[in-house]
Amino acid sequence: PDSFDAHLLLARSYLRNDESAAALASLERAHELAPDDWQVRAWLGAALSETGDRRRAYALMLGAARERPGSRPAVSLAVRLALEFDERRSAIDLMQRRLEVEPENGARQFRMGLGWLLSTSREDAIRDGAQALDVVSDLGDSQDVLEVRAAALAELGRFDDALVVIDAAIAEGGPRAAGLRQQRVAYGQRRAWRE
């Protein structure tokens, strides 16, 4: 019962078989035995997020992601949980730390998320359209990038430019086009998009 390695190995076996609930007891005990182990905190947080205790999962994942911003899985889950709990500042901080540590590995996902939050947040202090444009500047012209770019332009008050960009995104069609048309209406009314 006091063997950290035994609990860790048992938990990992359960996790590899997608049995998060079964892994919880071993992860909890491993965490008690080594509360400073960031990997155990991350695994425990991930298991808790799947079994229902999402608030505690968020606290554990936030700590793990801040300690190890190079861990893409930890940062990704921490960002998702931060957004679920409307903790946009934490989500932005986590993505920025991740991009500072590893600007290339998985950067598109974090750059897109960061650009979107900086463009569309309801919190005035968070929004920064110029930074959002910079974050997505070299990601190409795919529909999702155009959507972020249009939101950033609208945030900067450049509504005519936002309309040109959102029209290019709409022209690509697909299932996202309906949502993009709603954004176009906002930009045509000289309003920035808010999430």
PDB file of C-alpha atoms in Angstrom:
ATOM      1  CA  PRO A   1       0.000   0.000   0.000  1.00  0.00           C
ATOM      2  CA  ASP A   2       2.944   2.378   0.431  1.00  0.00           C
ATOM      3  CA  SER A   3       4.616   1.597  -2.875  1.00  0.00           C
ATOM      4  CA  PHE A   4       4.442   4.627  -5.159  1.00  0.00           C
ATOM      5  CA  ASP A   5       5.728   2.596  -8.118  1.00  0.00           C
ATOM      6  CA  ALA A   6       3.131  -0.150  -7.631  1.00  0.00           C
ATOM      7  CA  HIS A   7       0.247   2.347  -7.564  1.00  0.00           C
ATOM      8  CA  LEU A   8       1.658   4.200 -10.525  1.00  0.00           C
ATOM      9  CA  LEU A   9       2.063   1.045 -12.612  1.00  0.00           C
ATOM     10  CA  LEU A  10      -1.411  -0.189 -11.735  1.00  0.00           C
ATOM     11  CA  ALA A  11      -2.932   3.190 -12.607  1.00  0.00           C
ATOM     12  CA  ARG A  12      -1.061   3.311 -15.910  1.00  0.00           C
ATOM     13  CA  SER A  13      -2.352  -0.161 -16.781  1.00  0.00           C
ATOM     14  CA  TYR A  14      -5.916   0.961 -16.172  1.00  0.00           C
ATOM     15  CA  LEU A  15      -5.411   4.185 -18.102  1.00  0.00           C
ATOM     16  CA  ARG A  16      -3.985   2.346 -21.104  1.00  0.00           C
ATOM     17  CA  ASN A  17      -7.168   0.291 -21.178  1.00  0.00           C
ATOM     18  CA  ASP A  18      -9.324   3.441 -20.987  1.00  0.00           C
ATOM     19  CA  GLU A  19     -10.501   2.544 -17.478  1.00  0.00           C
ATOM     20  CA  SER A  20     -10.185   5.939 -15.789  1.00  0.00           C
ATOM     21  CA  ALA A  21     -12.595   5.108 -12.981  1.00  0.00           C
ATOM     22  CA  ALA A  22     -10.618   1.990 -12.066  1.00  0.00           C
ATOM     23  CA  ALA A  23      -7.363   3.986 -12.109  1.00  0.00           C
ATOM     24  CA  LEU A  24      -8.612   6.610  -9.638  1.00  0.00           C
ATOM     25  CA  ALA A  25      -7.841   4.754  -6.383  1.00  0.00           C
ATOM     26  CA  SER A  26      -4.261   4.029  -7.451  1.00  0.00           C
ATOM     27  CA  LEU A  27      -3.767   7.574  -8.751  1.00  0.00           C
ATOM     28  CA  GLU A  28      -5.124   9.048  -5.522  1.00  0.00           C
ATOM     29  CA  ARG A  29      -2.743   6.890  -3.475  1.00  0.00           C
ATOM     30  CA  ALA A  30       0.212   7.704  -5.729  1.00  0.00           C
ATOM     31  CA  HIS A  31      -0.657  11.391  -5.367  1.00  0.00           C
ATOM     32  CA  GLU A  32      -0.756  11.050  -1.575  1.00  0.00           C
ATOM     33  CA  LEU A  33       2.660   9.368  -1.636  1.00  0.00           C
ATOM     34  CA  ALA A  34       4.208  11.916  -4.022  1.00  0.00           C
ATOM     35  CA  PRO A  35       2.112  15.117  -4.071  1.00  0.00           C
ATOM     36  CA  ASP A  36       4.822  17.032  -5.958  1.00  0.00           C
ATOM     37  CA  ASP A  37       4.951  14.627  -8.899  1.00  0.00           C
ATOM     38  CA  TRP A  38       3.525  16.664 -11.781  1.00  0.00           C
ATOM     39  CA  GLN A  39       2.898  13.592 -13.952  1.00  0.00           C
ATOM     40  CA  VAL A  40       0.754  11.921 -11.290  1.00  0.00           C
ATOM     41  CA  ARG A  41      -1.176  15.169 -10.844  1.00  0.00           C
ATOM     42  CA  ALA A  42      -1.749  15.314 -14.587  1.00  0.00           C
ATOM     43  CA  TRP A  43      -2.936  11.711 -14.821  1.00  0.00           C
ATOM     44  CA  LEU A  44      -5.157  12.143 -11.776  1.00  0.00           C
ATOM     45  CA  GLY A  45      -6.578  15.332 -13.250  1.00  0.00           C
ATOM     46  CA  ALA A  46      -7.251  13.623 -16.574  1.00  0.00           C
ATOM     47  CA  ALA A  47      -8.965  10.684 -14.867  1.00  0.00           C
ATOM     48  CA  LEU A  48     -11.073  13.000 -12.717  1.00  0.00           C
ATOM     49  CA  SER A  49     -12.113  15.001 -15.775  1.00  0.00           C
ATOM     50  CA  GLU A  50     -13.493  11.818 -17.309  1.00  0.00           C
ATOM     51  CA  THR A  51     -15.227  10.603 -14.162  1.00  0.00           C
ATOM     52  CA  GLY A  52     -16.991  13.805 -13.171  1.00  0.00           C
ATOM     53  CA  ASP A  53     -14.972  15.802 -10.634  1.00  0.00           C
ATOM     54  CA  ARG A  54     -14.059  18.437 -13.194  1.00  0.00           C
ATOM     55  CA  ARG A  55     -13.403  21.274 -10.721  1.00  0.00           C
ATOM     56  CA  ARG A  56     -10.728  19.233  -8.916  1.00  0.00           C
ATOM     57  CA  ALA A  57      -9.463  17.999 -12.283  1.00  0.00           C
ATOM     58  CA  TYR A  58      -8.998  21.612 -13.335  1.00  0.00           C
ATOM     59  CA  ALA A  59      -7.022  22.481 -10.205  1.00  0.00           C
ATOM     60  CA  LEU A  60      -4.711  19.508 -10.720  1.00  0.00           C
ATOM     61  CA  MET A  61      -4.292  20.090 -14.455  1.00  0.00           C
ATOM     62  CA  LEU A  62      -3.655  23.791 -13.968  1.00  0.00           C
ATOM     63  CA  GLY A  63      -0.827  23.014 -11.555  1.00  0.00           C
ATOM     64  CA  ALA A  64       0.653  20.338 -13.806  1.00  0.00           C
ATOM     65  CA  ALA A  65       0.446  22.527 -16.921  1.00  0.00           C
ATOM     66  CA  ARG A  66       2.050  25.499 -15.185  1.00  0.00           C
ATOM     67  CA  GLU A  67       4.851  23.316 -13.879  1.00  0.00           C
ATOM     68  CA  ARG A  68       5.396  21.624 -17.243  1.00  0.00           C
ATOM     69  CA  PRO A  69       4.229  23.911 -20.044  1.00  0.00           C
ATOM     70  CA  GLY A  70       6.030  21.631 -22.496  1.00  0.00           C
ATOM     71  CA  SER A  71       3.513  18.847 -21.856  1.00  0.00           C
ATOM     72  CA  ARG A  72       1.046  19.244 -24.691  1.00  0.00           C
ATOM     73  CA  PRO A  73      -1.573  16.853 -23.210  1.00  0.00           C
ATOM     74  CA  ALA A  74      -1.497  18.582 -19.807  1.00  0.00           C
ATOM     75  CA  VAL A  75      -1.731  22.055 -21.304  1.00  0.00           C
ATOM     76  CA  SER A  76      -4.471  21.045 -23.756  1.00  0.00           C
ATOM     77  CA  LEU A  77      -6.686  19.586 -21.032  1.00  0.00           C
ATOM     78  CA  ALA A  78      -5.962  22.465 -18.652  1.00  0.00           C
ATOM     79  CA  VAL A  79      -6.959  24.975 -21.363  1.00  0.00           C
ATOM     80  CA  ARG A  80     -10.163  23.048 -22.120  1.00  0.00           C
ATOM     81  CA  LEU A  81     -11.105  22.962 -18.443  1.00  0.00           C
ATOM     82  CA  ALA A  82     -10.186  26.637 -17.989  1.00  0.00           C
ATOM     83  CA  LEU A  83     -12.585  27.545 -20.802  1.00  0.00           C
ATOM     84  CA  GLU A  84     -15.268  25.273 -19.365  1.00  0.00           C
ATOM     85  CA  PHE A  85     -15.040  27.197 -16.073  1.00  0.00           C
ATOM     86  CA  ASP A  86     -14.864  30.554 -17.905  1.00  0.00           C
ATOM     87  CA  GLU A  87     -11.275  31.129 -16.770  1.00  0.00           C
ATOM     88  CA  ARG A  88     -10.153  32.808 -19.984  1.00  0.00           C
ATOM     89  CA  ARG A  89      -7.166  34.566 -18.433  1.00  0.00           C
ATOM     90  CA  SER A  90      -5.803  31.231 -17.238  1.00  0.00           C
ATOM     91  CA  ALA A  91      -6.389  29.694 -20.678  1.00  0.00           C
ATOM     92  CA  ILE A  92      -4.503  32.540 -22.352  1.00  0.00           C
ATOM     93  CA  ASP A  93      -1.654  32.312 -19.840  1.00  0.00           C
ATOM     94  CA  LEU A  94      -1.347  28.556 -20.372  1.00  0.00           C
ATOM     95  CA  MET A  95      -1.285  28.874 -24.167  1.00  0.00           C
ATOM     96  CA  GLN A  96       1.256  31.701 -24.059  1.00  0.00           C
ATOM     97  CA  ARG A  97       3.538  29.696 -21.742  1.00  0.00           C
ATOM     98  CA  ARG A  98       3.230  26.680 -23.997  1.00  0.00           C
ATOM     99  CA  LEU A  99       4.157  28.713 -27.072  1.00  0.00           C
ATOM    100  CA  GLU A 100       7.159  30.235 -25.277  1.00  0.00           C
ATOM    101  CA  VAL A 101       8.488  26.805 -24.317  1.00  0.00           C
ATOM    102  CA  GLU A 102       7.767  24.990 -27.578  1.00  0.00           C
ATOM    103  CA  PRO A 103       6.864  27.415 -30.341  1.00  0.00           C
ATOM    104  CA  GLU A 104       6.682  24.674 -32.995  1.00  0.00           C
ATOM    105  CA  ASN A 105       5.394  21.448 -31.415  1.00  0.00           C
ATOM    106  CA  GLY A 106       1.614  21.571 -31.680  1.00  0.00           C
ATOM    107  CA  ALA A 107       1.768  25.334 -32.008  1.00  0.00           C
ATOM    108  CA  ARG A 108      -1.104  25.712 -34.471  1.00  0.00           C
ATOM    109  CA  GLN A 109      -3.718  24.496 -32.000  1.00  0.00           C
ATOM    110  CA  PHE A 110      -2.518  26.859 -29.286  1.00  0.00           C
ATOM    111  CA  ARG A 111      -1.982  29.798 -31.634  1.00  0.00           C
ATOM    112  CA  MET A 112      -5.488  29.448 -33.034  1.00  0.00           C
ATOM    113  CA  GLY A 113      -7.023  29.235 -29.562  1.00  0.00           C
ATOM    114  CA  LEU A 114      -4.999  32.169 -28.333  1.00  0.00           C
ATOM    115  CA  GLY A 115      -5.865  34.274 -31.380  1.00  0.00           C
ATOM    116  CA  TRP A 116      -9.564  33.531 -30.952  1.00  0.00           C
ATOM    117  CA  LEU A 117      -9.620  34.422 -27.248  1.00  0.00           C
ATOM    118  CA  LEU A 118      -7.640  37.617 -27.813  1.00  0.00           C
ATOM    119  CA  SER A 119     -10.133  38.620 -30.515  1.00  0.00           C
ATOM    120  CA  THR A 120     -13.476  37.597 -29.048  1.00  0.00           C
ATOM    121  CA  SER A 121     -13.332  37.562 -25.246  1.00  0.00           C
ATOM    122  CA  ARG A 122     -16.125  39.333 -23.405  1.00  0.00           C
ATOM    123  CA  GLU A 123     -13.499  40.771 -21.039  1.00  0.00           C
ATOM    124  CA  ASP A 124     -12.108  44.072 -22.302  1.00  0.00           C
ATOM    125  CA  ALA A 125      -8.802  43.605 -20.482  1.00  0.00           C
ATOM    126  CA  ILE A 126      -8.141  40.348 -22.332  1.00  0.00           C
ATOM    127  CA  ARG A 127      -8.828  41.465 -25.889  1.00  0.00           C
ATOM    128  CA  ASP A 128      -5.919  42.473 -28.074  1.00  0.00           C
ATOM    129  CA  GLY A 129      -6.689  42.377 -31.784  1.00  0.00           C
ATOM    130  CA  ALA A 130      -3.163  43.351 -32.835  1.00  0.00           C
ATOM    131  CA  GLN A 131      -1.627  40.512 -30.833  1.00  0.00           C
ATOM    132  CA  ALA A 132      -4.244  38.119 -32.200  1.00  0.00           C
ATOM    133  CA  LEU A 133      -3.305  39.060 -35.768  1.00  0.00           C
ATOM    134  CA  ASP A 134       0.347  38.544 -34.955  1.00  0.00           C
ATOM    135  CA  VAL A 135      -0.293  35.129 -33.388  1.00  0.00           C
ATOM    136  CA  VAL A 136      -2.007  33.763 -36.534  1.00  0.00           C
ATOM    137  CA  SER A 137      -0.058  35.797 -39.099  1.00  0.00           C
ATOM    138  CA  ASP A 138       1.832  32.912 -40.690  1.00  0.00           C
ATOM    139  CA  LEU A 139      -0.733  30.103 -40.348  1.00  0.00           C
ATOM    140  CA  GLY A 140      -1.979  30.342 -43.917  1.00  0.00           C
ATOM    141  CA  ASP A 141      -5.460  31.029 -45.238  1.00  0.00           C
ATOM    142  CA  SER A 142      -7.552  28.048 -44.200  1.00  0.00           C
ATOM    143  CA  GLN A 143     -11.144  28.715 -43.200  1.00  0.00           C
ATOM    144  CA  ASP A 144     -10.457  28.584 -39.453  1.00  0.00           C
ATOM    145  CA  VAL A 145      -7.485  30.938 -39.720  1.00  0.00           C
ATOM    146  CA  LEU A 146      -9.543  33.376 -41.789  1.00  0.00           C
ATOM    147  CA  GLU A 147     -12.246  33.292 -39.122  1.00  0.00           C
ATOM    148  CA  VAL A 148      -9.758  34.249 -36.399  1.00  0.00           C
ATOM    149  CA  ARG A 149      -8.169  36.882 -38.607  1.00  0.00           C
ATOM    150  CA  ALA A 150     -11.577  38.454 -39.341  1.00  0.00           C
ATOM    151  CA  ALA A 151     -12.429  38.524 -35.632  1.00  0.00           C
ATOM    152  CA  ALA A 152      -9.104  40.208 -34.856  1.00  0.00           C
ATOM    153  CA  LEU A 153      -9.644  42.808 -37.569  1.00  0.00           C
ATOM    154  CA  ALA A 154     -13.124  43.549 -36.255  1.00  0.00           C
ATOM    155  CA  GLU A 155     -11.724  43.886 -32.735  1.00  0.00           C
ATOM    156  CA  LEU A 156      -9.375  46.530 -34.123  1.00  0.00           C
ATOM    157  CA  GLY A 157     -12.317  48.359 -35.699  1.00  0.00           C
ATOM    158  CA  ARG A 158     -11.224  47.400 -39.221  1.00  0.00           C
ATOM    159  CA  PHE A 159     -14.670  46.172 -40.213  1.00  0.00           C
ATOM    160  CA  ASP A 160     -14.251  46.533 -43.991  1.00  0.00           C
ATOM    161  CA  ASP A 161     -11.128  44.348 -43.852  1.00  0.00           C
ATOM    162  CA  ALA A 162     -12.941  41.896 -41.558  1.00  0.00           C
ATOM    163  CA  LEU A 163     -15.755  41.596 -44.112  1.00  0.00           C
ATOM    164  CA  VAL A 164     -13.322  40.797 -46.933  1.00  0.00           C
ATOM    165  CA  VAL A 165     -11.647  38.105 -44.838  1.00  0.00           C
ATOM    166  CA  ILE A 166     -14.866  36.556 -43.528  1.00  0.00           C
ATOM    167  CA  ASP A 167     -16.268  36.478 -47.072  1.00  0.00           C
ATOM    168  CA  ALA A 168     -13.209  34.476 -48.145  1.00  0.00           C
ATOM    169  CA  ALA A 169     -13.839  32.066 -45.262  1.00  0.00           C
ATOM    170  CA  ILE A 170     -17.535  31.726 -46.186  1.00  0.00           C
ATOM    171  CA  ALA A 171     -16.600  31.058 -49.825  1.00  0.00           C
ATOM    172  CA  GLU A 172     -14.839  27.867 -48.692  1.00  0.00           C
ATOM    173  CA  GLY A 173     -18.278  26.501 -47.747  1.00  0.00           C
ATOM    174  CA  GLY A 174     -18.718  23.497 -45.526  1.00  0.00           C
ATOM    175  CA  PRO A 175     -20.579  23.116 -42.247  1.00  0.00           C
ATOM    176  CA  ARG A 176     -18.939  26.147 -40.647  1.00  0.00           C
ATOM    177  CA  ALA A 177     -20.288  28.575 -43.232  1.00  0.00           C
ATOM    178  CA  ALA A 178     -23.557  29.199 -41.341  1.00  0.00           C
ATOM    179  CA  GLY A 179     -21.709  30.349 -38.216  1.00  0.00           C
ATOM    180  CA  LEU A 180     -19.410  32.471 -40.312  1.00  0.00           C
ATOM    181  CA  ARG A 181     -22.417  34.197 -41.869  1.00  0.00           C
ATOM    182  CA  GLN A 182     -23.566  35.211 -38.371  1.00  0.00           C
ATOM    183  CA  GLN A 183     -20.180  36.776 -37.788  1.00  0.00           C
ATOM    184  CA  ARG A 184     -20.435  38.548 -41.123  1.00  0.00           C
ATOM    185  CA  VAL A 185     -23.703  40.138 -40.022  1.00  0.00           C
ATOM    186  CA  ALA A 186     -21.991  41.477 -36.882  1.00  0.00           C
ATOM    187  CA  TYR A 187     -19.075  42.902 -38.863  1.00  0.00           C
ATOM    188  CA  GLY A 188     -21.482  44.459 -41.368  1.00  0.00           C
ATOM    189  CA  GLN A 189     -23.193  46.175 -38.410  1.00  0.00           C
ATOM    190  CA  ARG A 190     -19.780  47.452 -37.238  1.00  0.00           C
ATOM    191  CA  ARG A 191     -19.741  45.140 -34.209  1.00  0.00           C
ATOM    192  CA  ALA A 192     -16.908  42.922 -33.089  1.00  0.00           C
ATOM    193  CA  TRP A 193     -17.656  39.268 -32.385  1.00  0.00           C
ATOM    194  CA  ARG A 194     -17.925  38.206 -28.728  1.00  0.00           C
ATOM    195  CA  GLU A 195     -17.886  34.708 -27.272  1.00  0.00           C
TER     196      GLU A 195
END
